Coordinates of C-alpha atoms in Angstrom, one line a residue:
Chain A
M1 CA 56.0 -91.6 -27.9
E2 CA 53.4 -89.6 -29.6
Y3 CA 53.3 -89.3 -33.3
N4 CA 51.5 -86.9 -35.5
V5 CA 50.4 -89.5 -38.0
K6 CA 48.7 -87.1 -40.3
L7 CA 50.9 -87.4 -43.3
D8 CA 48.8 -84.8 -45.0
A9 CA 50.2 -82.2 -42.7
F10 CA 53.6 -82.6 -44.5
E11 CA 54.6 -81.6 -48.0
G12 CA 56.9 -84.6 -48.3
P13 CA 59.7 -86.5 -46.7
L14 CA 61.9 -83.4 -46.4
D15 CA 59.2 -81.5 -44.7
L16 CA 58.6 -84.3 -42.3
L17 CA 62.4 -84.5 -41.6
L18 CA 62.5 -80.8 -40.9
H19 CA 59.6 -81.2 -38.5
L20 CA 61.5 -84.0 -36.7
V21 CA 64.6 -81.9 -36.6
N22 CA 62.6 -79.0 -35.0
R23 CA 61.0 -81.4 -32.5
L24 CA 64.3 -82.8 -31.5
E25 CA 65.6 -79.2 -31.1
I26 CA 68.8 -80.0 -32.9
D27 CA 70.9 -78.0 -35.3
I28 CA 70.3 -79.1 -38.8
Y29 CA 74.1 -79.4 -39.3
E30 CA 74.4 -81.6 -36.2
I31 CA 71.8 -84.2 -37.3
S32 CA 72.4 -87.6 -35.8
V33 CA 71.5 -90.1 -38.5
L34 CA 70.7 -92.7 -35.9
Q35 CA 68.3 -90.5 -34.0
I36 CA 66.6 -89.0 -37.0
T37 CA 66.3 -92.4 -38.8
D38 CA 64.7 -93.9 -35.8
Q39 CA 62.2 -91.1 -35.5
Y40 CA 61.4 -91.2 -39.2
M41 CA 61.0 -94.9 -39.2
A42 CA 58.7 -94.8 -36.2
F43 CA 56.6 -92.3 -38.0
I44 CA 56.4 -94.4 -41.1
H45 CA 55.5 -97.5 -39.1
A46 CA 52.8 -95.6 -37.3
M47 CA 51.4 -94.7 -40.7
Q48 CA 51.4 -98.2 -41.9
E49 CA 49.8 -99.5 -38.7
L50 CA 47.0 -97.2 -39.4
Q51 CA 47.0 -98.8 -42.8
L52 CA 47.4 -95.5 -44.5
D53 CA 49.0 -95.3 -47.8
V54 CA 52.5 -94.0 -47.5
A55 CA 53.6 -92.3 -50.7
G56 CA 56.6 -93.7 -52.5
E57 CA 58.6 -90.6 -51.8
Y58 CA 58.4 -91.2 -48.1
L59 CA 59.5 -94.8 -48.5
L60 CA 62.4 -93.8 -50.7
M61 CA 63.6 -91.5 -48.0
A62 CA 63.2 -94.3 -45.5
A63 CA 65.4 -96.5 -47.6
T64 CA 68.0 -93.7 -48.0
L65 CA 68.0 -93.1 -44.2
L66 CA 68.4 -96.8 -43.4
E67 CA 71.2 -97.1 -45.9
M68 CA 72.9 -94.2 -44.2
K69 CA 72.3 -95.6 -40.8
S70 CA 73.9 -98.9 -41.8
K71 CA 76.9 -97.2 -43.2
M72 CA 77.3 -95.3 -39.9
L73 CA 77.1 -98.5 -37.9
L74 CA 79.5 -100.5 -39.9
P75 CA 83.2 -99.6 -39.5
T76 CA 84.6 -98.3 -42.7
E77 CA 87.6 -99.6 -44.3
E78 CA 89.9 -97.0 -42.9
E79 CA 88.7 -96.4 -39.4
E80 CA 85.6 -96.3 -37.3
Y81 CA 83.2 -93.6 -38.2
I82 CA 82.6 -91.0 -35.6
E83 CA 79.4 -89.3 -36.3
D84 CA 80.0 -85.9 -34.9
D85 CA 83.3 -85.5 -36.6
Y86 CA 82.1 -85.5 -40.1
E87 CA 84.3 -82.7 -41.3
E88 CA 87.3 -84.9 -41.1
F89 CA 85.8 -87.4 -43.4
E90 CA 85.4 -87.0 -47.1
G91 CA 82.0 -88.1 -48.4
D92 CA 80.1 -87.8 -45.2
P93 CA 76.8 -89.6 -46.1
R94 CA 74.9 -86.9 -44.2
E95 CA 76.2 -84.2 -46.4
E96 CA 73.8 -84.6 -49.2
L97 CA 70.8 -84.9 -46.8
I98 CA 71.9 -81.8 -44.9
R99 CA 72.3 -79.9 -48.1
R100 CA 68.9 -80.8 -49.2
L101 CA 67.3 -80.0 -45.9
V102 CA 69.0 -76.6 -45.7
E103 CA 68.0 -75.8 -49.2
Y104 CA 64.4 -76.9 -48.7
R105 CA 64.2 -74.9 -45.5
K106 CA 65.1 -71.8 -47.3
Y107 CA 62.2 -72.2 -49.7
K108 CA 59.9 -72.9 -46.9
L109 CA 61.0 -69.7 -45.4
V110 CA 60.5 -67.6 -48.5
S111 CA 57.1 -69.3 -49.2
E112 CA 56.1 -68.1 -45.7
Q113 CA 57.0 -64.6 -46.7
L114 CA 55.2 -64.9 -50.0
K115 CA 52.2 -66.1 -48.0
Q116 CA 52.2 -62.9 -46.0
R117 CA 52.4 -60.8 -49.2
E118 CA 49.6 -62.8 -50.6
A119 CA 47.4 -62.1 -47.6
K120 CA 48.2 -58.4 -47.9
W121 CA 47.5 -58.2 -51.6
Q122 CA 44.3 -60.1 -51.4
L123 CA 42.8 -57.1 -49.6
V124 CA 43.3 -54.8 -52.6
Y125 CA 41.2 -54.8 -55.7
A126 CA 41.7 -53.4 -59.1
K127 CA 38.8 -52.2 -61.2
P128 CA 37.8 -54.1 -64.3
P129 CA 39.0 -52.2 -67.4
V130 CA 36.5 -50.4 -69.6
P131 CA 36.7 -51.7 -73.1
L132 CA 38.2 -48.8 -75.0
G133 CA 37.6 -50.2 -78.5
E134 CA 39.8 -52.2 -80.7
P135 CA 42.8 -50.7 -82.4
E136 CA 43.3 -51.0 -86.1
V137 CA 43.7 -54.6 -87.4
K138 CA 47.4 -55.1 -87.5
P139 CA 49.3 -58.3 -88.1
L140 CA 49.6 -60.3 -84.8
S141 CA 52.9 -59.9 -83.0
E142 CA 55.1 -62.9 -82.5
D143 CA 55.5 -62.8 -78.8
I144 CA 52.0 -63.8 -77.7
S145 CA 51.9 -67.2 -75.9
V146 CA 49.4 -69.5 -74.4
Y147 CA 50.2 -67.8 -71.1
D148 CA 48.6 -64.6 -72.5
M149 CA 45.4 -66.5 -73.0
V150 CA 45.4 -68.0 -69.5
S151 CA 46.2 -64.6 -68.1
A152 CA 43.2 -63.1 -70.0
L153 CA 41.1 -65.8 -68.3
Q154 CA 42.4 -64.8 -64.9
K155 CA 41.5 -61.2 -65.6
L156 CA 38.0 -62.4 -66.6
A157 CA 37.8 -64.4 -63.3
R158 CA 38.7 -61.3 -61.4
R159 CA 36.2 -59.2 -63.2
K160 CA 33.4 -61.8 -62.5
Q161 CA 34.3 -61.9 -58.9
L162 CA 33.7 -58.2 -58.6
E163 CA 30.2 -58.4 -60.1
V164 CA 28.0 -56.6 -57.7
P165 CA 24.6 -58.3 -57.2
K166 CA 22.0 -56.1 -58.6
T167 CA 19.3 -54.8 -56.4
T168 CA 16.9 -55.9 -59.2
K169 CA 17.6 -59.4 -57.9
I170 CA 15.3 -58.6 -55.0
E171 CA 12.7 -57.2 -57.3
R172 CA 12.8 -60.3 -59.3
Q173 CA 11.7 -62.3 -56.4
E174 CA 8.5 -60.4 -56.6
I175 CA 7.8 -61.5 -60.1
S176 CA 4.7 -63.6 -59.8
I177 CA 4.2 -66.9 -61.6
K178 CA 1.4 -65.2 -63.4
D179 CA 3.7 -62.4 -64.7
R180 CA 6.3 -65.0 -65.7
M181 CA 3.7 -67.0 -67.6
N182 CA 2.9 -63.9 -69.6
E183 CA 6.6 -63.4 -70.3
V184 CA 7.0 -66.9 -71.4
M185 CA 4.1 -66.6 -73.8
A186 CA 5.5 -63.3 -75.1
V187 CA 8.9 -64.9 -75.6
L188 CA 7.3 -67.8 -77.5
D189 CA 5.4 -65.4 -79.7
Q190 CA 8.6 -63.7 -80.6
A191 CA 10.3 -67.0 -81.3
Y192 CA 7.6 -68.1 -83.8
G193 CA 6.0 -70.3 -81.2
K194 CA 8.8 -72.6 -80.1
K195 CA 11.9 -72.3 -78.0
T196 CA 14.1 -74.7 -76.0
F197 CA 13.3 -75.0 -72.3
Y198 CA 16.9 -74.1 -71.6
E199 CA 16.6 -70.7 -73.3
F200 CA 14.1 -69.5 -70.8
Y201 CA 16.8 -69.4 -68.1
D202 CA 19.2 -66.6 -67.8
G203 CA 21.3 -68.7 -65.6
S204 CA 22.4 -66.9 -62.5
D205 CA 19.2 -66.4 -60.5
R206 CA 17.7 -69.3 -58.6
E207 CA 14.5 -67.5 -57.9
Q208 CA 14.0 -66.8 -61.5
T209 CA 14.6 -70.4 -62.4
V210 CA 12.1 -71.6 -60.0
T211 CA 9.5 -69.1 -61.1
T212 CA 10.1 -69.9 -64.7
F213 CA 9.8 -73.6 -64.0
L214 CA 6.5 -73.2 -62.2
A215 CA 5.2 -70.9 -64.9
V216 CA 6.0 -73.5 -67.5
L217 CA 4.2 -76.2 -65.5
E218 CA 1.2 -74.0 -65.0
L219 CA 1.1 -73.1 -68.8
M220 CA 1.2 -76.8 -69.6
K221 CA -1.6 -77.5 -67.2
K222 CA -3.7 -74.8 -68.8
G223 CA -2.9 -76.3 -72.2
M224 CA -1.4 -73.1 -73.5
I225 CA 2.0 -74.8 -74.3
S226 CA 3.2 -78.2 -74.9
C227 CA 6.6 -79.7 -74.2
R228 CA 8.4 -82.3 -76.3
Q229 CA 11.7 -84.1 -75.8
E230 CA 13.4 -86.1 -78.6
G231 CA 15.3 -88.5 -76.3
N232 CA 17.0 -88.7 -73.0
F233 CA 19.0 -85.6 -72.2
A234 CA 17.9 -83.9 -75.4
D235 CA 16.7 -80.3 -75.2
I236 CA 13.1 -80.0 -74.1
M237 CA 11.3 -77.9 -76.7
I238 CA 8.4 -75.7 -75.6
Y239 CA 5.7 -75.1 -78.2
K240 CA 2.9 -72.6 -78.1
T241 CA -0.3 -74.6 -78.5
E242 CA -2.3 -73.5 -81.5
G243 CA -5.8 -72.2 -80.9
K244 CA -5.3 -71.4 -77.3
R245 CA -5.2 -67.7 -76.3
R246 CA -3.5 -65.9 -73.6
E247 CA -5.8 -64.0 -71.3
Chain B
M1 CA 42.8 -30.0 -68.1
N2 CA 46.0 -30.6 -66.2
K3 CA 48.2 -33.7 -66.8
T4 CA 47.5 -35.4 -63.5
A5 CA 43.8 -35.1 -64.1
V6 CA 44.2 -36.7 -67.5
I7 CA 46.3 -39.5 -66.1
E8 CA 43.8 -40.0 -63.3
G9 CA 41.0 -40.3 -65.8
L10 CA 42.9 -42.8 -68.0
L11 CA 44.0 -44.9 -65.1
F12 CA 40.4 -45.0 -64.0
L13 CA 39.4 -46.3 -67.5
V14 CA 42.0 -48.9 -67.9
G15 CA 41.6 -50.2 -64.3
D16 CA 43.3 -53.6 -63.9
D17 CA 45.2 -53.3 -67.2
G18 CA 47.1 -50.4 -65.9
L19 CA 49.3 -48.1 -67.9
E20 CA 53.0 -48.4 -68.8
T21 CA 55.3 -45.4 -68.4
K22 CA 55.7 -45.5 -72.2
Q23 CA 51.9 -45.3 -72.8
I24 CA 51.5 -42.4 -70.5
A25 CA 54.5 -40.7 -72.1
D26 CA 53.0 -41.3 -75.6
V27 CA 49.5 -40.0 -74.8
L28 CA 50.7 -36.9 -72.9
E29 CA 53.7 -36.3 -75.2
M30 CA 56.1 -36.2 -72.3
D31 CA 59.4 -38.0 -71.8
G32 CA 59.7 -41.1 -69.6
K33 CA 61.6 -39.4 -66.9
T34 CA 59.0 -36.7 -66.4
V35 CA 56.3 -39.3 -66.3
T36 CA 58.1 -41.2 -63.6
E37 CA 58.5 -38.1 -61.5
L38 CA 54.9 -37.1 -62.0
M39 CA 53.8 -40.6 -61.0
E40 CA 55.8 -40.5 -57.8
Q41 CA 54.2 -37.2 -57.0
M42 CA 50.7 -38.7 -57.8
K43 CA 51.3 -41.7 -55.6
M44 CA 51.6 -39.3 -52.6
N45 CA 48.4 -37.6 -53.6
Y46 CA 46.4 -40.8 -53.2
S47 CA 48.2 -42.1 -50.1
G48 CA 46.2 -39.9 -47.7
E49 CA 43.1 -40.9 -45.6
A50 CA 40.8 -39.0 -47.9
S51 CA 41.3 -41.3 -50.9
G52 CA 39.6 -44.7 -51.3
F53 CA 42.2 -46.0 -53.8
E54 CA 45.9 -45.6 -54.2
L55 CA 48.3 -45.5 -57.1
V56 CA 50.5 -48.6 -57.2
E57 CA 53.2 -49.9 -59.5
V58 CA 52.9 -53.6 -60.2
A59 CA 54.3 -55.8 -62.9
G60 CA 55.6 -52.8 -64.8
V61 CA 52.4 -50.9 -64.9
Y62 CA 50.8 -48.1 -62.9
K63 CA 47.3 -48.8 -61.7
F64 CA 44.8 -47.7 -59.1
M65 CA 43.9 -50.3 -56.5
T66 CA 41.5 -49.9 -53.6
K67 CA 43.0 -49.5 -50.2
P68 CA 43.2 -52.5 -47.9
E69 CA 40.9 -50.8 -45.4
L70 CA 38.2 -51.0 -48.0
A71 CA 38.2 -54.8 -48.1
P72 CA 35.4 -55.4 -45.6
Y73 CA 33.1 -53.0 -47.4
I74 CA 33.9 -54.6 -50.8
Q75 CA 33.2 -58.0 -49.6
R76 CA 29.9 -56.8 -48.3
L77 CA 29.1 -55.3 -51.6
I78 CA 30.1 -58.2 -53.9
E79 CA 28.8 -60.9 -51.6
S80 CA 31.3 -63.3 -53.1
P81 CA 33.2 -65.8 -51.0
G82 CA 36.6 -64.3 -50.2
K83 CA 39.5 -64.9 -52.4
S84 CA 41.2 -68.2 -51.9
N85 CA 44.8 -68.7 -51.0
L86 CA 47.4 -70.9 -52.6
S87 CA 47.9 -74.2 -50.9
Q88 CA 51.2 -74.9 -49.2
A89 CA 52.3 -77.3 -52.0
A90 CA 51.5 -74.6 -54.6
M91 CA 53.2 -71.9 -52.7
E92 CA 56.4 -73.9 -52.2
T93 CA 56.5 -74.8 -55.9
L94 CA 55.9 -71.2 -56.8
A95 CA 58.6 -69.9 -54.5
I96 CA 61.1 -72.3 -56.1
V97 CA 60.2 -71.2 -59.6
A98 CA 60.4 -67.6 -58.6
Y99 CA 63.9 -67.8 -57.1
K100 CA 65.4 -70.4 -59.4
Q101 CA 63.9 -69.5 -62.7
P102 CA 64.3 -70.8 -65.4
I103 CA 63.9 -74.2 -63.8
T104 CA 62.7 -77.6 -64.9
R105 CA 60.1 -79.8 -63.1
A106 CA 62.8 -82.3 -62.2
E107 CA 64.9 -79.6 -60.5
I108 CA 61.8 -78.5 -58.5
E109 CA 61.0 -82.0 -57.5
D110 CA 64.6 -82.5 -56.4
I111 CA 64.3 -79.5 -54.0
R112 CA 60.9 -80.4 -52.7
G113 CA 61.5 -84.1 -52.6
V114 CA 58.0 -84.8 -53.9
K115 CA 56.3 -84.9 -57.3
S116 CA 55.3 -81.5 -58.4
E117 CA 53.6 -82.0 -61.7
R118 CA 50.1 -81.2 -60.4
A119 CA 51.2 -78.2 -58.5
L120 CA 52.9 -76.8 -61.6
Q121 CA 49.9 -77.5 -63.8
R122 CA 47.6 -75.7 -61.3
L123 CA 50.0 -72.8 -61.1
A124 CA 50.0 -72.6 -64.9
S125 CA 46.3 -72.6 -65.1
H126 CA 46.3 -69.7 -62.7
A127 CA 48.8 -68.0 -65.0
L128 CA 51.3 -67.7 -62.2
V129 CA 53.9 -69.7 -64.0
K130 CA 54.6 -70.3 -67.7
E131 CA 56.9 -72.1 -70.0
V132 CA 59.8 -69.9 -70.7
G133 CA 61.9 -72.2 -72.8
R134 CA 63.4 -75.6 -73.1
A135 CA 66.5 -77.0 -71.3
E136 CA 69.5 -77.9 -73.4
G137 CA 70.2 -81.6 -73.7
T138 CA 68.4 -84.7 -74.7
G139 CA 65.2 -84.4 -72.7
R140 CA 64.7 -80.8 -73.8
A141 CA 62.7 -80.4 -70.6
I142 CA 60.3 -77.5 -70.2
L143 CA 61.8 -74.6 -68.3
Y144 CA 59.4 -72.7 -66.1
G145 CA 59.4 -69.1 -65.0
T146 CA 57.0 -66.7 -63.3
T147 CA 54.6 -64.3 -65.1
D148 CA 53.2 -60.8 -64.9
E149 CA 50.3 -62.3 -63.1
F150 CA 52.7 -63.6 -60.5
L151 CA 54.0 -60.2 -59.9
Q152 CA 50.5 -58.8 -59.7
Y153 CA 49.4 -61.6 -57.3
F154 CA 52.0 -60.6 -54.8
G155 CA 52.0 -56.8 -55.6
L156 CA 55.5 -56.8 -56.9
H157 CA 56.8 -54.2 -59.3
S158 CA 59.5 -56.6 -60.6
L159 CA 61.3 -59.8 -59.5
Q160 CA 63.9 -57.6 -57.8
E161 CA 61.3 -56.9 -55.2
L162 CA 61.1 -60.5 -54.1
P163 CA 62.0 -61.0 -50.4
P164 CA 65.7 -61.6 -50.3
F165 CA 66.6 -65.3 -50.6
P166 CA 68.2 -66.5 -47.4
E167 CA 71.9 -67.2 -47.9
E168 CA 74.3 -69.0 -45.6
L169 CA 77.3 -66.9 -44.6
Q170 CA 79.7 -69.4 -45.9
E171 CA 77.8 -69.8 -49.2
Q172 CA 78.4 -67.7 -52.3
P173 CA 75.2 -66.9 -54.2
S174 CA 74.9 -69.2 -57.2
E175 CA 75.2 -67.8 -60.6
E176 CA 71.6 -68.3 -61.4
E177 CA 70.7 -66.2 -58.4
I178 CA 72.9 -63.4 -59.5
E179 CA 71.4 -63.5 -62.9
L180 CA 67.9 -63.4 -61.4
F181 CA 68.5 -60.4 -59.4
E182 CA 70.2 -58.5 -62.1
K183 CA 67.3 -58.8 -64.5
Chain C
M1 CA 38.8 -44.4 -42.9
N2 CA 36.2 -41.8 -43.6
K3 CA 33.0 -42.5 -45.4
T4 CA 33.6 -40.5 -48.5
A5 CA 36.9 -42.3 -49.0
V6 CA 35.0 -45.7 -48.7
I7 CA 32.4 -44.5 -51.2
E8 CA 35.1 -43.2 -53.5
G9 CA 36.8 -46.6 -53.5
L10 CA 33.6 -48.5 -54.0
L11 CA 32.4 -46.3 -56.9
F12 CA 35.9 -46.6 -58.4
L13 CA 35.7 -50.4 -58.3
V14 CA 32.3 -50.9 -59.8
G15 CA 33.0 -48.4 -62.5
D16 CA 30.3 -48.1 -65.1
D17 CA 27.8 -50.3 -63.2
G18 CA 27.6 -47.6 -60.5
L19 CA 25.9 -47.9 -57.2
E20 CA 22.3 -47.2 -56.1
T21 CA 21.7 -45.1 -53.0
K22 CA 20.4 -48.2 -51.3
Q23 CA 23.5 -50.2 -52.0
I24 CA 25.7 -47.5 -50.6
A25 CA 23.4 -47.1 -47.6
D26 CA 23.5 -50.9 -46.9
V27 CA 27.2 -51.2 -47.1
L28 CA 28.0 -48.2 -45.0
E29 CA 25.1 -48.7 -42.6
M30 CA 23.7 -45.3 -43.2
D31 CA 20.2 -44.1 -44.0
G32 CA 19.3 -43.2 -47.6
K33 CA 18.9 -39.5 -46.8
T34 CA 22.3 -39.1 -45.3
V35 CA 23.8 -40.9 -48.4
T36 CA 22.0 -38.5 -50.8
E37 CA 23.4 -35.5 -48.9
L38 CA 26.8 -37.0 -48.8
M39 CA 26.7 -37.7 -52.5
E40 CA 25.7 -34.1 -53.4
Q41 CA 28.7 -33.0 -51.4
M42 CA 31.0 -35.5 -53.1
K43 CA 29.8 -34.4 -56.6
M44 CA 31.4 -31.0 -55.9
N45 CA 34.7 -32.6 -54.9
Y46 CA 35.2 -34.1 -58.4
S47 CA 33.9 -31.2 -60.4
G48 CA 37.2 -29.2 -60.3
E49 CA 40.0 -29.1 -62.9
A50 CA 42.2 -31.4 -60.8
S51 CA 40.0 -34.4 -61.2
G52 CA 39.9 -36.7 -64.3
F53 CA 36.5 -38.0 -63.6
E54 CA 33.3 -36.7 -62.1
L55 CA 30.5 -38.1 -60.0
V56 CA 27.3 -38.4 -62.0
E57 CA 23.8 -39.7 -61.2
V58 CA 22.1 -41.5 -64.0
A59 CA 18.7 -43.2 -63.4
G60 CA 19.1 -43.4 -59.7
V61 CA 22.7 -44.8 -60.0
Y62 CA 25.8 -42.9 -58.9
K63 CA 28.9 -43.5 -60.9
F64 CA 32.2 -42.0 -61.8
M65 CA 32.6 -41.1 -65.5
T66 CA 35.7 -39.7 -67.1
K67 CA 35.4 -36.0 -68.1
P68 CA 34.6 -35.2 -71.7
E69 CA 37.9 -33.4 -72.1
L70 CA 39.6 -36.7 -71.9
A71 CA 38.2 -37.9 -75.2
P72 CA 41.2 -37.0 -77.4
Y73 CA 43.6 -38.7 -74.9
I74 CA 41.6 -41.8 -74.9
Q75 CA 41.7 -41.9 -78.6
R76 CA 45.5 -41.6 -78.5
L77 CA 45.7 -44.3 -75.9
I78 CA 43.8 -46.8 -78.1
E79 CA 46.2 -46.1 -80.9
S80 CA 49.3 -46.2 -78.7
P81 CA 50.8 -49.7 -79.1
G82 CA 50.3 -51.7 -76.0
K83 CA 51.7 -55.0 -75.1
S84 CA 49.7 -57.1 -77.4
N85 CA 47.7 -56.4 -80.5
L86 CA 44.8 -58.5 -79.3
S87 CA 42.7 -56.7 -76.8
Q88 CA 41.7 -58.3 -73.5
A89 CA 38.3 -58.9 -75.0
A90 CA 39.7 -60.7 -78.0
M91 CA 42.2 -62.7 -75.9
E92 CA 39.5 -63.7 -73.4
T93 CA 37.2 -64.8 -76.2
L94 CA 39.9 -66.7 -77.9
A95 CA 40.8 -68.5 -74.7
I96 CA 37.2 -69.5 -74.1
V97 CA 36.9 -70.8 -77.7
A98 CA 40.1 -72.7 -77.3
Y99 CA 39.1 -74.5 -74.1
K100 CA 35.4 -74.9 -74.7
Q101 CA 35.2 -75.6 -78.4
P102 CA 32.9 -76.2 -80.1
I103 CA 31.0 -73.4 -78.5
T104 CA 28.2 -70.9 -79.5
R105 CA 28.4 -67.2 -79.2
A106 CA 25.7 -67.3 -76.5
E107 CA 27.7 -69.7 -74.4
I108 CA 30.8 -67.4 -74.7
E109 CA 28.8 -64.4 -73.7
D110 CA 27.4 -66.4 -70.8
I111 CA 31.0 -67.0 -69.5
R112 CA 32.2 -63.5 -70.2
G113 CA 29.1 -61.7 -69.1
V114 CA 29.4 -59.3 -72.1
K115 CA 28.6 -59.2 -75.8
S116 CA 31.2 -60.9 -77.8
E117 CA 30.3 -60.5 -81.4
R118 CA 33.0 -57.9 -82.2
A119 CA 35.7 -59.9 -80.5
L120 CA 34.7 -63.0 -82.5
Q121 CA 34.8 -61.1 -85.7
R122 CA 38.2 -59.8 -84.8
L123 CA 39.4 -63.3 -84.1
A124 CA 37.9 -64.6 -87.3
S125 CA 39.6 -61.8 -89.3
H126 CA 42.9 -63.0 -87.9
A127 CA 42.0 -66.6 -88.8
L128 CA 42.3 -67.7 -85.2
V129 CA 38.8 -69.0 -84.9
K130 CA 36.3 -70.3 -87.5
E131 CA 32.9 -71.8 -87.8
V132 CA 33.1 -75.5 -87.1
G133 CA 29.4 -76.5 -87.3
R134 CA 25.9 -75.8 -86.1
A135 CA 24.4 -76.4 -82.7
E136 CA 21.5 -78.9 -82.4
G137 CA 18.2 -77.3 -81.6
T138 CA 16.0 -74.5 -82.9
G139 CA 18.5 -71.7 -83.3
R140 CA 21.1 -73.9 -85.0
A141 CA 23.6 -71.4 -83.6
I142 CA 27.0 -71.3 -85.1
L143 CA 29.6 -73.3 -83.3
Y144 CA 33.1 -71.8 -83.1
G145 CA 36.4 -73.6 -82.8
T146 CA 40.1 -72.7 -83.2
T147 CA 42.0 -73.1 -86.5
D148 CA 45.3 -74.6 -87.4
E149 CA 46.7 -71.1 -87.6
F150 CA 45.8 -70.8 -83.9
L151 CA 47.9 -73.8 -83.0
Q152 CA 50.7 -72.6 -85.1
Y153 CA 50.5 -69.1 -83.8
F154 CA 50.7 -70.2 -80.2
G155 CA 53.3 -72.8 -80.9
L156 CA 51.1 -75.7 -79.9
H157 CA 51.1 -79.2 -81.4
S158 CA 47.6 -79.9 -80.2
L159 CA 44.9 -78.5 -77.9
Q160 CA 46.0 -81.0 -75.2
E161 CA 49.0 -78.8 -74.6
L162 CA 46.9 -76.0 -73.1
P163 CA 47.2 -75.6 -69.4
P164 CA 44.1 -76.7 -67.4
F165 CA 41.2 -74.3 -67.6
P166 CA 41.2 -71.9 -64.6
E167 CA 38.9 -73.3 -61.9
E168 CA 37.5 -70.0 -60.9
L169 CA 35.6 -70.0 -64.2
Q170 CA 34.4 -73.6 -63.9
E171 CA 30.9 -74.1 -62.7
Q172 CA 31.9 -76.4 -59.9
P173 CA 35.2 -76.3 -58.2
S174 CA 37.0 -79.5 -58.9
E175 CA 38.6 -81.7 -56.3
E176 CA 42.0 -80.5 -57.2
E177 CA 40.9 -77.0 -56.8
I178 CA 40.0 -77.7 -53.2
E179 CA 43.3 -79.3 -52.7
L180 CA 45.3 -76.4 -54.2
F181 CA 43.4 -73.7 -52.5
E182 CA 42.6 -73.8 -48.8
K183 CA 40.2 -71.2 -47.6

């Protein structure tokens, strides 16, 4: 028999059981404990043979199934248990399992529907709001929660996602190392001759970063700047070298 | 300037934040009912082919959103990797919270049959669920519920718009469910 | 969907940033001249009374701007009580300070992509954030952190109770992120 031994494909023991029920093409209410337990155990064994870690939840379910199976096999005090006739018995051991499977299946169904909605709503975009200005300072209301903060961050994430790359990005590629060297010196002049290495980067643009780095190297080579670092991982400071002039 | 033009302009400005009926009513000095009627009419105006965005009502606010047909053009423009989807584990957990709220983690785990702490944490960090209170009893366990972001994520005006929860014929809807749908 | 509707949707979405002729041409696979002609035609469509915004061209960039007649309504909207009395800007800034403290203004602005001085002032005036030190290095920039009032206000015992920081805003997607979201 073939087993899909990818446990990752399942969300848990209930999901796995539903899969087995589907594969056996049986009605969930007509589950045969013997059959489903054998199938489930075969799956778990296959997992273990592959020396994969089987999560505790799967093992717990295995124990539950085995217990149920043993109850089914042993004659009860009153009379022999007939599996397909469960309604005549009180406390059918399957009842709880069936209830859980049915319940779980409903949520799987609605999560499928939510997935479809998700797909649809991912195609529409709202525009980031224009800051309209702050209202008067009023005492803060009581009903703000941590959630409002997280929600604000989500809005920020959406806004950032919509940032349109500027065409100037392409122009930046054309900034020569020489131009960037002049810019670096100009920035240093403004900053009274020193600035951290980090501050020369505006972050986003890789091209810019590389050009700046090369410009700094070139300026060092020419002796127009010097770099100093206090210790490992400390900020590298760039100093304008005294006496040297920019051409 | 006519009222629909004013509303159009304001909706443009507030974008993602949207406007509540009450805000529109305040600004335009109209009553809520008139606003609702006007908005229904406006929805139609933007539904046609000629408009690049439409007027939607999500999470209790009116807002403009681009039409789905625009998605390929937008993705070309922003060059960002497409939006990511919720994983199966997250979606299941979210579905349970949505239909059973307020609900504790233990109850969710009981339904799913697996630990769900991580999924819940992640959903909270995406502002899709939030703490809505504490359960009675010793543990005083956290009760989870869905958020406005949740409604927005699925384009729902309110929880009433959730797809109907499948019920067995022989089963009566539980009290919680009735409560949920009457909100 | 016709081209003017696509352009309308895109211009709506980018708002104040606007779009250059070349960007429009690229996305719609048209030549620049055709775009220019189309835009001239579109300008007329929004010039009428019925439209709350108009299409303008500033420094080679096309953008929608609300009509000047809207100004009094915008003012009224600002004063109309919304959901929260902290603006999105303030809330966003507060969240970043809460998660990333101690943090400098420059770092906040880096994450938000916009100036944040006013928002920080607003938060300080509500005693939600305060100066907690100075950054190492030349600038000795002010480091901001949250206050005890902040914790109290949000009903937190400690900062550890905050949900995880949204991964979308992290530099690198974490492993959990990959697990939660499948592309």
